[in-house]
mmCIF file of C-alpha atoms and ligand atoms in Angstrom:
data_model
loop_
_atom_site.group_PDB
_atom_site.id
_atom_site.type_symbol
_atom_site.label_atom_id
_atom_site.label_comp_id
_atom_site.label_asym_id
_atom_site.label_seq_id
_atom_site.Cartn_x
_atom_site.Cartn_y
_atom_site.Cartn_z
ATOM 1 C CA MET A 11 -34.942 44.069 -46.843
ATOM 2 C CA THR A 12 -35.176 40.365 -47.750
ATOM 3 C CA ASN A 13 -38.613 38.775 -47.795
ATOM 4 C CA LEU A 14 -38.321 35.708 -45.526
ATOM 5 C CA ALA A 15 -41.315 34.028 -47.202
ATOM 6 C CA GLY A 16 -39.511 33.903 -50.545
ATOM 7 C CA PRO A 17 -37.808 30.802 -51.982
ATOM 8 C CA VAL A 18 -34.506 29.496 -50.614
ATOM 9 C CA LEU A 19 -31.744 28.169 -52.862
ATOM 10 C CA GLY A 20 -29.954 25.043 -51.573
ATOM 11 C CA LEU A 21 -26.550 23.776 -52.687
ATOM 12 C CA GLU A 22 -25.148 20.322 -51.970
ATOM 13 C CA THR A 23 -21.554 19.340 -52.783
ATOM 14 C CA SER A 24 -20.472 17.262 -49.774
ATOM 15 C CA CYS A 25 -19.690 14.050 -51.671
ATOM 16 C CA ASP A 26 -20.144 12.987 -55.298
ATOM 17 C CA GLU A 27 -23.345 14.747 -56.339
ATOM 18 C CA THR A 28 -23.481 18.406 -57.336
ATOM 19 C CA ALA A 29 -27.057 19.310 -56.468
ATOM 20 C CA ALA A 30 -29.111 22.476 -56.306
ATOM 21 C CA ALA A 31 -32.770 23.191 -55.596
ATOM 22 C CA VAL A 32 -35.203 25.954 -54.784
ATOM 23 C CA VAL A 33 -37.743 25.377 -52.008
ATOM 24 C CA GLN A 34 -40.531 27.662 -50.812
ATOM 25 C CA SER A 35 -42.721 26.809 -47.786
ATOM 26 C CA GLY A 36 -41.482 23.207 -48.050
ATOM 27 C CA VAL A 37 -42.471 22.924 -51.742
ATOM 28 C CA VAL A 38 -39.705 21.983 -54.179
ATOM 29 C CA LEU A 39 -39.984 24.524 -57.014
ATOM 30 C CA ALA A 40 -37.073 22.982 -58.953
ATOM 31 C CA HIS A 41 -34.221 20.593 -58.289
ATOM 32 C CA ARG A 42 -31.296 19.251 -60.265
ATOM 33 C CA VAL A 43 -28.629 16.664 -59.465
ATOM 34 C CA ALA A 44 -25.476 16.476 -61.587
ATOM 35 C CA SER A 45 -24.355 12.983 -60.668
ATOM 36 C CA GLN A 46 -20.695 11.995 -60.676
ATOM 37 C CA VAL A 47 -21.492 8.281 -60.312
ATOM 38 C CA PRO A 48 -20.230 7.377 -63.822
ATOM 39 C CA ILE A 49 -16.978 9.249 -63.135
ATOM 40 C CA HIS A 50 -16.222 7.451 -59.848
ATOM 41 C CA GLN A 51 -17.556 4.065 -60.973
ATOM 42 C CA ARG A 52 -14.311 3.151 -62.704
ATOM 43 C CA PHE A 53 -12.409 3.741 -59.418
ATOM 44 C CA GLY A 54 -14.863 1.587 -57.442
ATOM 45 C CA GLY A 55 -15.604 4.468 -55.047
ATOM 46 C CA VAL A 56 -15.479 8.250 -54.613
ATOM 47 C CA VAL A 57 -12.059 9.837 -55.215
ATOM 48 C CA PRO A 58 -12.135 13.050 -53.132
ATOM 49 C CA GLU A 59 -10.012 15.257 -55.383
ATOM 50 C CA VAL A 60 -11.838 14.118 -58.523
ATOM 51 C CA ALA A 61 -15.146 14.897 -56.748
ATOM 52 C CA ALA A 62 -14.006 18.413 -55.787
ATOM 53 C CA ARG A 63 -12.762 19.214 -59.304
ATOM 54 C CA ASN A 64 -16.040 18.055 -60.843
ATOM 55 C CA HIS A 65 -18.071 20.153 -58.393
ATOM 56 C CA LEU A 66 -16.057 23.109 -59.595
ATOM 57 C CA LEU A 67 -17.123 22.371 -63.172
ATOM 58 C CA THR A 68 -20.799 21.697 -62.509
ATOM 59 C CA VAL A 69 -21.819 23.904 -59.585
ATOM 60 C CA LEU A 70 -22.618 27.095 -61.527
ATOM 61 C CA PRO A 71 -24.425 25.404 -64.470
ATOM 62 C CA THR A 72 -26.478 23.341 -61.975
ATOM 63 C CA LEU A 73 -27.602 26.308 -59.946
ATOM 64 C CA GLN A 74 -28.276 28.382 -63.064
ATOM 65 C CA ALA A 75 -30.447 25.516 -64.325
ATOM 66 C CA VAL A 76 -32.605 25.376 -61.170
ATOM 67 C CA LEU A 77 -33.165 29.123 -61.155
ATOM 68 C CA SER A 78 -34.167 28.919 -64.797
ATOM 69 C CA ASP A 79 -36.428 25.846 -64.206
ATOM 70 C CA ALA A 80 -38.153 27.699 -61.360
ATOM 71 C CA GLN A 81 -38.262 30.911 -63.424
ATOM 72 C CA LEU A 82 -36.710 32.888 -60.607
ATOM 73 C CA THR A 83 -34.250 35.736 -60.524
ATOM 74 C CA PRO A 84 -31.646 35.886 -57.727
ATOM 75 C CA GLN A 85 -33.415 38.971 -56.338
ATOM 76 C CA GLN A 86 -36.512 36.880 -55.543
ATOM 77 C CA LEU A 87 -34.607 34.527 -53.222
ATOM 78 C CA SER A 88 -34.872 34.950 -49.470
ATOM 79 C CA GLY A 89 -31.626 33.097 -48.720
ATOM 80 C CA ILE A 90 -28.891 30.754 -49.868
ATOM 81 C CA ALA A 91 -28.287 27.510 -47.989
ATOM 82 C CA THR A 92 -25.301 25.245 -48.452
ATOM 83 C CA THR A 93 -24.098 22.038 -46.859
ATOM 84 C CA ASN A 94 -21.031 23.038 -44.855
ATOM 85 C CA ARG A 95 -20.602 19.852 -42.787
ATOM 86 C CA PRO A 96 -19.847 16.890 -42.652
ATOM 87 C CA GLY A 97 -18.341 15.546 -45.860
ATOM 88 C CA LEU A 98 -15.262 15.472 -48.077
ATOM 89 C CA ILE A 99 -13.478 18.708 -47.283
ATOM 90 C CA GLY A 100 -12.444 19.626 -50.839
ATOM 91 C CA ALA A 101 -15.946 18.911 -52.099
ATOM 92 C CA LEU A 102 -17.577 20.918 -49.289
ATOM 93 C CA LEU A 103 -15.310 23.907 -49.920
ATOM 94 C CA VAL A 104 -16.656 24.285 -53.471
ATOM 95 C CA GLY A 105 -20.290 24.578 -52.315
ATOM 96 C CA VAL A 106 -19.458 26.768 -49.329
ATOM 97 C CA GLN A 107 -17.332 29.203 -51.308
ATOM 98 C CA THR A 108 -19.879 29.374 -54.144
ATOM 99 C CA ALA A 109 -22.698 30.088 -51.672
ATOM 100 C CA LYS A 110 -20.615 32.721 -49.854
ATOM 101 C CA ALA A 111 -19.817 34.533 -53.099
ATOM 102 C CA LEU A 112 -23.463 34.479 -54.216
ATOM 103 C CA ALA A 113 -24.733 35.616 -50.807
ATOM 104 C CA TRP A 114 -22.310 38.514 -50.921
ATOM 105 C CA ALA A 115 -23.015 39.446 -54.546
ATOM 106 C CA TRP A 116 -26.791 39.133 -54.209
ATOM 107 C CA GLN A 117 -26.927 40.501 -50.642
ATOM 108 C CA LYS A 118 -28.832 37.490 -49.267
ATOM 109 C CA PRO A 119 -28.636 35.667 -45.921
ATOM 110 C CA LEU A 120 -26.319 32.634 -45.997
ATOM 111 C CA ILE A 121 -27.245 29.466 -44.101
ATOM 112 C CA GLY A 122 -24.701 26.703 -43.429
ATOM 113 C CA VAL A 123 -26.485 23.360 -43.108
ATOM 114 C CA ASP A 124 -25.511 20.007 -41.593
ATOM 115 C CA HIS A 125 -25.799 17.375 -44.329
ATOM 116 C CA ILE A 126 -27.262 14.650 -42.093
ATOM 117 C CA HIS A 127 -29.793 17.010 -40.525
ATOM 118 C CA ALA A 128 -30.787 18.071 -44.049
ATOM 119 C CA HIS A 129 -31.407 14.414 -44.991
ATOM 120 C CA VAL A 130 -33.827 14.195 -42.040
ATOM 121 C CA TRP A 131 -35.540 17.501 -42.821
ATOM 122 C CA ALA A 132 -36.398 16.170 -46.291
ATOM 123 C CA SER A 133 -39.342 14.506 -44.499
ATOM 124 C CA PHE A 134 -40.997 17.971 -44.499
ATOM 125 C CA LEU A 135 -40.783 18.467 -48.278
ATOM 126 C CA ARG A 136 -44.250 18.761 -49.777
ATOM 127 C CA PRO A 137 -45.565 18.159 -53.321
ATOM 128 C CA PRO A 138 -46.756 21.380 -55.008
ATOM 129 C CA THR A 139 -50.245 19.903 -55.317
ATOM 130 C CA GLU A 140 -50.731 19.681 -51.518
ATOM 131 C CA THR A 141 -51.569 22.541 -49.168
ATOM 132 C CA ALA A 142 -49.525 23.121 -46.029
ATOM 133 C CA THR A 143 -52.530 22.652 -43.742
ATOM 134 C CA GLN A 144 -53.544 19.300 -45.256
ATOM 135 C CA TRP A 145 -50.114 17.769 -45.808
ATOM 136 C CA PRO A 146 -49.202 15.525 -42.831
ATOM 137 C CA VAL A 147 -45.725 16.001 -41.341
ATOM 138 C CA PRO A 148 -43.878 14.364 -38.406
ATOM 139 C CA ARG A 149 -44.712 15.771 -34.994
ATOM 140 C CA LEU A 150 -41.874 17.285 -32.958
ATOM 141 C CA PRO A 151 -40.103 15.814 -31.106
ATOM 142 C CA PHE A 152 -39.611 12.785 -33.368
ATOM 143 C CA ALA A 153 -37.050 10.023 -33.787
ATOM 144 C CA ALA A 154 -35.017 10.112 -37.006
ATOM 145 C CA LEU A 155 -32.847 7.345 -38.372
ATOM 146 C CA ALA A 156 -30.311 8.766 -40.826
ATOM 147 C CA VAL A 157 -28.603 6.033 -42.835
ATOM 148 C CA SER A 158 -26.110 7.101 -45.461
ATOM 149 C CA GLY A 159 -22.708 6.178 -46.870
ATOM 150 C CA GLY A 160 -20.912 7.917 -44.009
ATOM 151 C CA HIS A 161 -23.387 7.853 -41.112
ATOM 152 C CA THR A 162 -25.823 5.677 -39.229
ATOM 153 C CA SER A 163 -27.322 7.894 -36.555
ATOM 154 C CA LEU A 164 -30.528 8.016 -34.573
ATOM 155 C CA TYR A 165 -31.696 11.419 -33.353
ATOM 156 C CA ALA A 166 -34.414 12.883 -31.227
ATOM 157 C CA VAL A 167 -35.351 15.929 -33.296
ATOM 158 C CA HIS A 168 -36.746 18.833 -31.276
ATOM 159 C CA GLY A 169 -36.552 21.453 -34.040
ATOM 160 C CA ALA A 170 -34.657 22.465 -37.185
ATOM 161 C CA ASP A 171 -31.809 23.633 -34.949
ATOM 162 C CA ARG A 172 -32.074 20.999 -32.207
ATOM 163 C CA PHE A 173 -30.926 17.496 -33.103
ATOM 164 C CA GLU A 174 -30.122 15.315 -30.094
ATOM 165 C CA LEU A 175 -27.961 12.306 -30.945
ATOM 166 C CA LEU A 176 -29.411 9.141 -29.337
ATOM 167 C CA GLY A 177 -27.159 6.529 -30.933
ATOM 168 C CA ARG A 178 -24.901 5.802 -33.853
ATOM 169 C CA SER A 179 -22.769 3.132 -35.438
ATOM 170 C CA LEU A 180 -19.686 2.187 -33.482
ATOM 171 C CA ASP A 181 -17.879 1.288 -36.727
ATOM 172 C CA ASP A 182 -19.053 1.267 -40.370
ATOM 173 C CA ALA A 183 -22.097 3.168 -41.567
ATOM 174 C CA ALA A 184 -24.899 1.018 -43.037
ATOM 175 C CA GLY A 185 -24.298 2.396 -46.557
ATOM 176 C CA GLU A 186 -20.576 1.795 -46.215
ATOM 177 C CA ALA A 187 -21.306 -1.836 -45.271
ATOM 178 C CA PHE A 188 -23.468 -2.241 -48.404
ATOM 179 C CA ASP A 189 -20.730 -0.642 -50.530
ATOM 180 C CA LYS A 190 -18.011 -2.876 -49.054
ATOM 181 C CA LEU A 191 -20.064 -6.034 -49.611
ATOM 182 C CA ALA A 192 -20.673 -4.970 -53.225
ATOM 183 C CA LYS A 193 -16.948 -4.456 -53.762
ATOM 184 C CA LEU A 194 -16.220 -7.876 -52.293
ATOM 185 C CA LEU A 195 -18.739 -9.439 -54.676
ATOM 186 C CA GLY A 196 -17.534 -7.472 -57.709
ATOM 187 C CA LEU A 197 -20.793 -5.497 -58.004
ATOM 188 C CA PRO A 198 -20.517 -1.959 -59.406
ATOM 189 C CA TYR A 199 -20.376 1.256 -57.328
ATOM 190 C CA PRO A 200 -22.555 2.514 -55.652
ATOM 191 C CA GLY A 201 -23.029 -0.798 -53.921
ATOM 192 C CA GLY A 202 -26.321 -0.302 -52.065
ATOM 193 C CA PRO A 203 -28.733 -0.313 -55.024
ATOM 194 C CA ASN A 204 -26.876 -3.215 -56.668
ATOM 195 C CA VAL A 205 -26.932 -5.299 -53.484
ATOM 196 C CA GLU A 206 -30.672 -4.596 -53.261
ATOM 197 C CA LEU A 207 -31.195 -5.811 -56.846
ATOM 198 C CA ALA A 208 -29.212 -9.004 -56.207
ATOM 199 C CA ALA A 209 -30.992 -9.561 -52.870
ATOM 200 C CA ALA A 210 -34.360 -9.546 -54.648
ATOM 201 C CA ARG A 211 -33.273 -12.704 -56.507
ATOM 202 C CA GLY A 212 -31.660 -14.370 -53.481
ATOM 203 C CA ASP A 213 -32.586 -16.732 -50.667
ATOM 204 C CA ALA A 214 -32.069 -14.974 -47.327
ATOM 205 C CA THR A 215 -31.918 -18.248 -45.379
ATOM 206 C CA ARG A 216 -28.982 -19.910 -47.175
ATOM 207 C CA PHE A 217 -26.166 -18.281 -45.182
ATOM 208 C CA ARG A 218 -25.972 -17.575 -41.488
ATOM 209 C CA LEU A 219 -24.706 -14.097 -40.656
ATOM 210 C CA PRO A 220 -24.585 -12.414 -37.220
ATOM 211 C CA ARG A 221 -27.416 -9.977 -36.528
ATOM 212 C CA GLY A 222 -25.160 -7.570 -34.605
ATOM 213 C CA MET A 223 -25.741 -5.746 -31.310
ATOM 214 C CA LEU A 224 -27.962 -8.503 -29.888
ATOM 215 C CA GLY A 225 -28.146 -8.233 -26.132
ATOM 216 C CA ARG A 226 -27.168 -4.536 -26.111
ATOM 217 C CA ASP A 227 -29.769 -1.915 -25.478
ATOM 218 C CA ASP A 228 -27.893 1.373 -25.630
ATOM 219 C CA GLY A 229 -28.868 2.611 -29.101
ATOM 220 C CA ALA A 230 -25.560 1.636 -30.719
ATOM 221 C CA TYR A 231 -25.321 0.009 -34.159
ATOM 222 C CA SER A 232 -22.449 -2.057 -35.602
ATOM 223 C CA PHE A 233 -21.915 -3.439 -39.095
ATOM 224 C CA SER A 234 -18.252 -4.357 -39.399
ATOM 225 C CA GLY A 235 -18.670 -7.870 -37.893
ATOM 226 C CA LEU A 236 -21.396 -8.554 -40.426
ATOM 227 C CA LYS A 237 -19.126 -7.479 -43.260
ATOM 228 C CA THR A 238 -16.328 -9.785 -42.033
ATOM 229 C CA ALA A 239 -18.770 -12.698 -41.679
ATOM 230 C CA ALA A 240 -19.941 -12.125 -45.261
ATOM 231 C CA ARG A 241 -16.327 -12.197 -46.471
ATOM 232 C CA LEU A 242 -15.680 -15.464 -44.601
ATOM 233 C CA ALA A 243 -18.861 -17.005 -46.047
ATOM 234 C CA LEU A 244 -17.712 -16.037 -49.533
ATOM 235 C CA GLU A 245 -14.239 -17.467 -48.975
ATOM 236 C CA ALA A 246 -15.755 -20.724 -47.707
ATOM 237 C CA LEU A 247 -17.545 -21.369 -51.026
ATOM 238 C CA PRO A 248 -16.099 -24.274 -53.048
ATOM 239 C CA PRO A 249 -13.559 -22.910 -55.563
ATOM 240 C CA ASP A 250 -14.948 -25.006 -58.422
ATOM 241 C CA LEU A 251 -18.455 -23.442 -58.431
ATOM 242 C CA GLY A 252 -19.886 -22.879 -61.908
ATOM 243 C CA GLU A 253 -20.958 -19.441 -63.201
ATOM 244 C CA ALA A 254 -24.658 -19.926 -62.381
ATOM 245 C CA GLU A 255 -23.974 -21.371 -58.919
ATOM 246 C CA ARG A 256 -21.617 -18.493 -58.077
ATOM 247 C CA GLN A 257 -24.238 -15.990 -59.252
ATOM 248 C CA GLN A 258 -26.837 -17.693 -57.030
ATOM 249 C CA ALA A 259 -24.443 -17.625 -54.063
ATOM 250 C CA THR A 260 -23.880 -13.863 -54.618
ATOM 251 C CA ASP A 261 -27.626 -13.226 -54.694
ATOM 252 C CA ASP A 262 -28.192 -15.361 -51.573
ATOM 253 C CA LEU A 263 -25.410 -13.594 -49.683
ATOM 254 C CA CYS A 264 -26.841 -10.194 -50.641
ATOM 255 C CA ALA A 265 -30.307 -11.271 -49.442
ATOM 256 C CA THR A 266 -28.953 -12.549 -46.108
ATOM 257 C CA PHE A 267 -26.763 -9.473 -45.612
ATOM 258 C CA GLN A 268 -29.588 -7.051 -46.387
ATOM 259 C CA GLY A 269 -31.890 -8.952 -44.025
ATOM 260 C CA ALA A 270 -29.333 -8.723 -41.212
ATOM 261 C CA VAL A 271 -28.770 -4.964 -41.747
ATOM 262 C CA VAL A 272 -32.508 -4.313 -41.812
ATOM 263 C CA GLU A 273 -33.149 -6.418 -38.711
ATOM 264 C CA GLN A 274 -30.528 -4.557 -36.694
ATOM 265 C CA LEU A 275 -31.652 -1.108 -37.883
ATOM 266 C CA VAL A 276 -35.289 -1.929 -37.044
ATOM 267 C CA ARG A 277 -34.601 -3.478 -33.650
ATOM 268 C CA VAL A 278 -32.144 -0.884 -32.304
ATOM 269 C CA SER A 279 -34.014 2.157 -33.683
ATOM 270 C CA LEU A 280 -37.422 1.146 -32.359
ATOM 271 C CA ALA A 281 -36.057 0.213 -28.940
ATOM 272 C CA SER A 282 -34.313 3.612 -28.661
ATOM 273 C CA ALA A 283 -37.337 5.545 -29.899
ATOM 274 C CA GLU A 284 -39.568 3.752 -27.389
ATOM 275 C CA ARG A 285 -37.124 4.314 -24.557
ATOM 276 C CA HIS A 286 -37.234 8.046 -25.260
ATOM 277 C CA GLY A 287 -41.019 8.134 -25.590
ATOM 278 C CA LEU A 288 -40.931 9.127 -29.284
ATOM 279 C CA ARG A 289 -43.980 8.086 -31.319
ATOM 280 C CA ASP A 290 -42.931 9.293 -34.801
ATOM 281 C CA LEU A 291 -40.006 7.805 -36.725
ATOM 282 C CA VAL A 292 -38.427 9.444 -39.781
ATOM 283 C CA LEU A 293 -36.236 7.372 -42.099
ATOM 284 C CA ALA A 294 -33.718 9.357 -44.180
ATOM 285 C CA GLY A 295 -30.429 9.162 -46.097
ATOM 286 C CA GLY A 296 -29.270 7.182 -49.135
ATOM 287 C CA VAL A 297 -29.901 3.757 -47.557
ATOM 288 C CA ALA A 298 -33.491 4.850 -46.870
ATOM 289 C CA ALA A 299 -34.086 4.221 -50.589
ATOM 290 C CA ASN A 300 -33.811 0.482 -49.798
ATOM 291 C CA SER A 301 -37.289 -1.038 -50.062
ATOM 292 C CA ALA A 302 -36.603 -3.914 -47.634
ATOM 293 C CA LEU A 303 -35.624 -1.358 -44.977
ATOM 294 C CA ARG A 304 -38.656 0.814 -45.708
ATOM 295 C CA GLN A 305 -40.927 -2.216 -45.461
ATOM 296 C CA GLY A 306 -39.262 -3.604 -42.323
ATOM 297 C CA LEU A 307 -39.580 -0.302 -40.471
ATOM 298 C CA ALA A 308 -43.131 0.292 -41.744
ATOM 299 C CA GLU A 309 -44.256 -3.084 -40.379
ATOM 300 C CA ALA A 310 -42.449 -2.673 -37.058
ATOM 301 C CA CYS A 311 -43.850 0.855 -36.560
ATOM 302 C CA HIS A 312 -47.326 -0.429 -37.377
ATOM 303 C CA ARG A 313 -46.972 -3.176 -34.710
ATOM 304 C CA LYS A 314 -45.830 -0.597 -32.136
ATOM 305 C CA ARG A 315 -48.517 1.890 -33.207
ATOM 306 C CA MET A 316 -45.839 4.414 -34.143
ATOM 307 C CA ARG A 317 -46.134 6.783 -37.093
ATOM 308 C CA PHE A 318 -43.586 6.141 -39.827
ATOM 309 C CA TRP A 319 -42.267 8.872 -42.152
ATOM 310 C CA PRO A 320 -39.917 7.523 -44.818
ATOM 311 C CA VAL A 321 -38.453 10.314 -46.959
ATOM 312 C CA PRO A 322 -39.715 9.970 -50.584
ATOM 313 C CA PRO A 323 -37.184 7.897 -52.581
ATOM 314 C CA ALA A 324 -36.336 10.853 -54.864
ATOM 315 C CA TYR A 325 -35.019 12.806 -51.845
ATOM 316 C CA CYS A 326 -33.227 9.946 -50.010
ATOM 317 C CA THR A 327 -29.884 10.102 -51.826
ATOM 318 C CA ASP A 328 -27.987 13.395 -51.867
ATOM 319 C CA ASN A 329 -29.979 16.309 -53.259
ATOM 320 C CA GLY A 330 -30.293 20.081 -52.989
ATOM 321 C CA ALA A 331 -33.963 20.130 -51.942
ATOM 322 C CA MET A 332 -33.164 18.772 -48.484
ATOM 323 C CA VAL A 333 -30.553 21.523 -48.024
ATOM 324 C CA ALA A 334 -32.902 24.254 -49.214
ATOM 325 C CA GLY A 335 -35.687 22.825 -47.011
ATOM 326 C CA LEU A 336 -33.629 22.847 -43.808
ATOM 327 C CA GLY A 337 -32.104 26.208 -44.781
ATOM 328 C CA GLU A 338 -35.599 27.654 -45.098
ATOM 329 C CA ALA A 339 -36.625 26.271 -41.688
ATOM 330 C CA LEU A 340 -33.491 27.693 -40.033
ATOM 331 C CA LEU A 341 -33.936 31.061 -41.716
ATOM 332 C CA ARG A 342 -37.495 31.252 -40.415
ATOM 333 C CA LEU A 343 -36.091 30.706 -36.917
ATOM 334 C CA GLY A 344 -33.903 33.751 -37.585
ATOM 335 C CA LEU A 345 -30.775 31.601 -37.907
ATOM 336 C CA HIS A 346 -28.169 32.355 -40.552
ATOM 337 C CA ASP A 347 -24.412 32.640 -40.770
ATOM 338 C CA ASP A 348 -21.811 35.317 -41.216
ATOM 339 C CA PRO A 349 -20.424 34.872 -44.766
ATOM 340 C CA ARG A 350 -16.993 36.005 -43.589
ATOM 341 C CA SER A 351 -16.637 33.226 -41.042
ATOM 342 C CA LEU A 352 -18.750 30.277 -42.254
ATOM 343 C CA ASP A 353 -16.364 27.321 -42.448
ATOM 344 C CA ALA A 354 -16.476 23.898 -44.089
ATOM 345 C CA LEU A 355 -16.084 21.058 -41.573
ATOM 346 C CA ALA A 356 -15.228 17.482 -42.551
ATOM 347 C CA THR A 357 -16.799 16.177 -39.345
ATOM 348 C CA GLY A 358 -19.809 18.225 -38.304
ATOM 349 C CA GLU A 359 -20.956 15.698 -35.755
ATOM 350 C CA VAL A 360 -18.418 16.659 -33.075
ATOM 351 C CA ARG A 361 -19.717 20.186 -32.696
ATOM 352 C CA ARG A 362 -23.305 18.988 -32.681
ATOM 353 C CA LEU A 363 -22.515 16.322 -30.099
ATOM 354 C CA ALA A 364 -20.963 18.885 -27.800
ATOM 355 C CA ALA A 365 -23.926 21.212 -28.306
ATOM 356 C CA ALA A 366 -26.405 18.438 -27.533
ATOM 357 C CA GLN A 367 -24.632 17.732 -24.262
ATOM 358 C CA LEU A 368 -24.757 21.308 -22.981
HETATM 359 O O1 KG4 Q 406 -26.990 9.906 -48.464
HETATM 360 P P1 KG4 Q 406 -26.179 9.388 -49.579
HETATM 361 O O2 KG4 Q 406 -26.667 9.622 -50.982
HETATM 362 O O3 KG4 Q 406 -24.718 9.951 -49.494
HETATM 363 C C1 KG4 Q 406 -24.078 10.103 -48.266
HETATM 364 O O4 KG4 Q 406 -24.403 11.081 -47.549
HETATM 365 O O5 KG4 Q 406 -23.283 9.201 -47.945
HETATM 366 O O6 KG4 Q 406 -25.997 7.827 -49.320
HETATM 367 C C2 KG4 Q 406 -25.250 7.044 -50.178
HETATM 368 C C3 KG4 Q 406 -25.258 5.632 -49.636
HETATM 369 C C4 KG4 Q 406 -24.303 4.708 -50.384
HETATM 370 O O7 KG4 Q 406 -23.575 3.968 -49.440
HETATM 371 C C5 KG4 Q 406 -25.250 3.832 -51.189
HETATM 372 O O8 KG4 Q 406 -24.726 2.539 -51.450
HETATM 373 C C6 KG4 Q 406 -26.447 3.753 -50.252
HETATM 374 O O9 KG4 Q 406 -26.568 5.070 -49.750
HETATM 375 N N1 KG4 Q 406 -27.687 3.392 -50.960
HETATM 376 C C7 KG4 Q 406 -28.369 2.243 -50.718
HETATM 377 C C8 KG4 Q 406 -29.440 2.221 -51.642
HETATM 378 N N2 KG4 Q 406 -29.385 3.361 -52.399
HETATM 379 C C9 KG4 Q 406 -28.298 4.074 -51.956
HETATM 380 N N3 KG4 Q 406 -28.148 1.260 -49.838
HETATM 381 C C10 KG4 Q 406 -29.015 0.221 -49.854
HETATM 382 N N4 KG4 Q 406 -30.055 0.109 -50.709
HETATM 383 C C11 KG4 Q 406 -30.308 1.088 -51.612
HETATM 384 N N5 KG4 Q 406 -31.333 0.996 -52.450
HETATM 385 ZN ZN1 ZN Q 407 -25.998 12.088 -47.883
#
């Protein structure tokens, strides 16, 4: 009989990071990320087959390393969680099949986890030095803005198994918009952090870019018009600009672009949260590492007297702790999957959307 209070192992292979972690009662006992960023950098973006093949190489050493860091044997685990949706299908299959084999060999419950929901649940991860009773956590139901390379979604979260979609991007995800701008400007992959660095040196008032979704109040986001406007602004620069002037123009465009993305995310998210009577806002996903976004939302929440819960920067980009954390919460609700039938799904959102509408 498995002890449900024991640690949960989490595996994450949905994109370009092979990550594993062990979490117990929300405390991260160990976590490791084998990053593929240097491998994909020379292609200017993630190559799905290359990602899947590298997961195959790194998944077992990564999970062996976390068990060894946490000084745990497989028998001490209470379950194995893996991201099974959404993501790159070949990449997902590696994590799902590894977790299935381990669950079968070690006779442990298997929990398939939605990657975006896991990003949000990272807001419950707790430092080992804090006790569960004293550590503040968001109050259910709360609003959660998940901003990553593939998604920009706002949820009303009612529980680990109940995510209600309130709004999402009609076109590009926020992270995708950052990555596309970076590519346009010749900045290295992944674009987001490099745009943020350039923006810190830039003047956000030099260019005029559309704010996006002004005048709409239905919780929808849009970033593709902004990306096109940035391209047109770049093309309109005089061709004979010197090196230093071109560098300054790049920094200024990054600052303006970042400001426009932040303004839209703040305005739409807070209006939706208010409309649904939600007083807590979680910020999660890779783009949540952006300090201008964290600051913009912190200030806006303060003005509206809402509580703001940004996920700690270490757990914003893809990691195994968020998967283990949500897996643990689901397991405690008695929810786990049949290892024979758990599938990998490139788009997990569709099923969740349908479920939320029931
Ligand atoms: O959640 P994540 O690690 O992977 C996905 O699930 O997609 O998010 C990656 C995305 C990339 O688009 C990356 O450029 C963006 O998050 N990102 C950032 C920052 N750090 C990562 N965007 C803006 N500012 C950052 N500091
Ligand atoms: Zn992610």
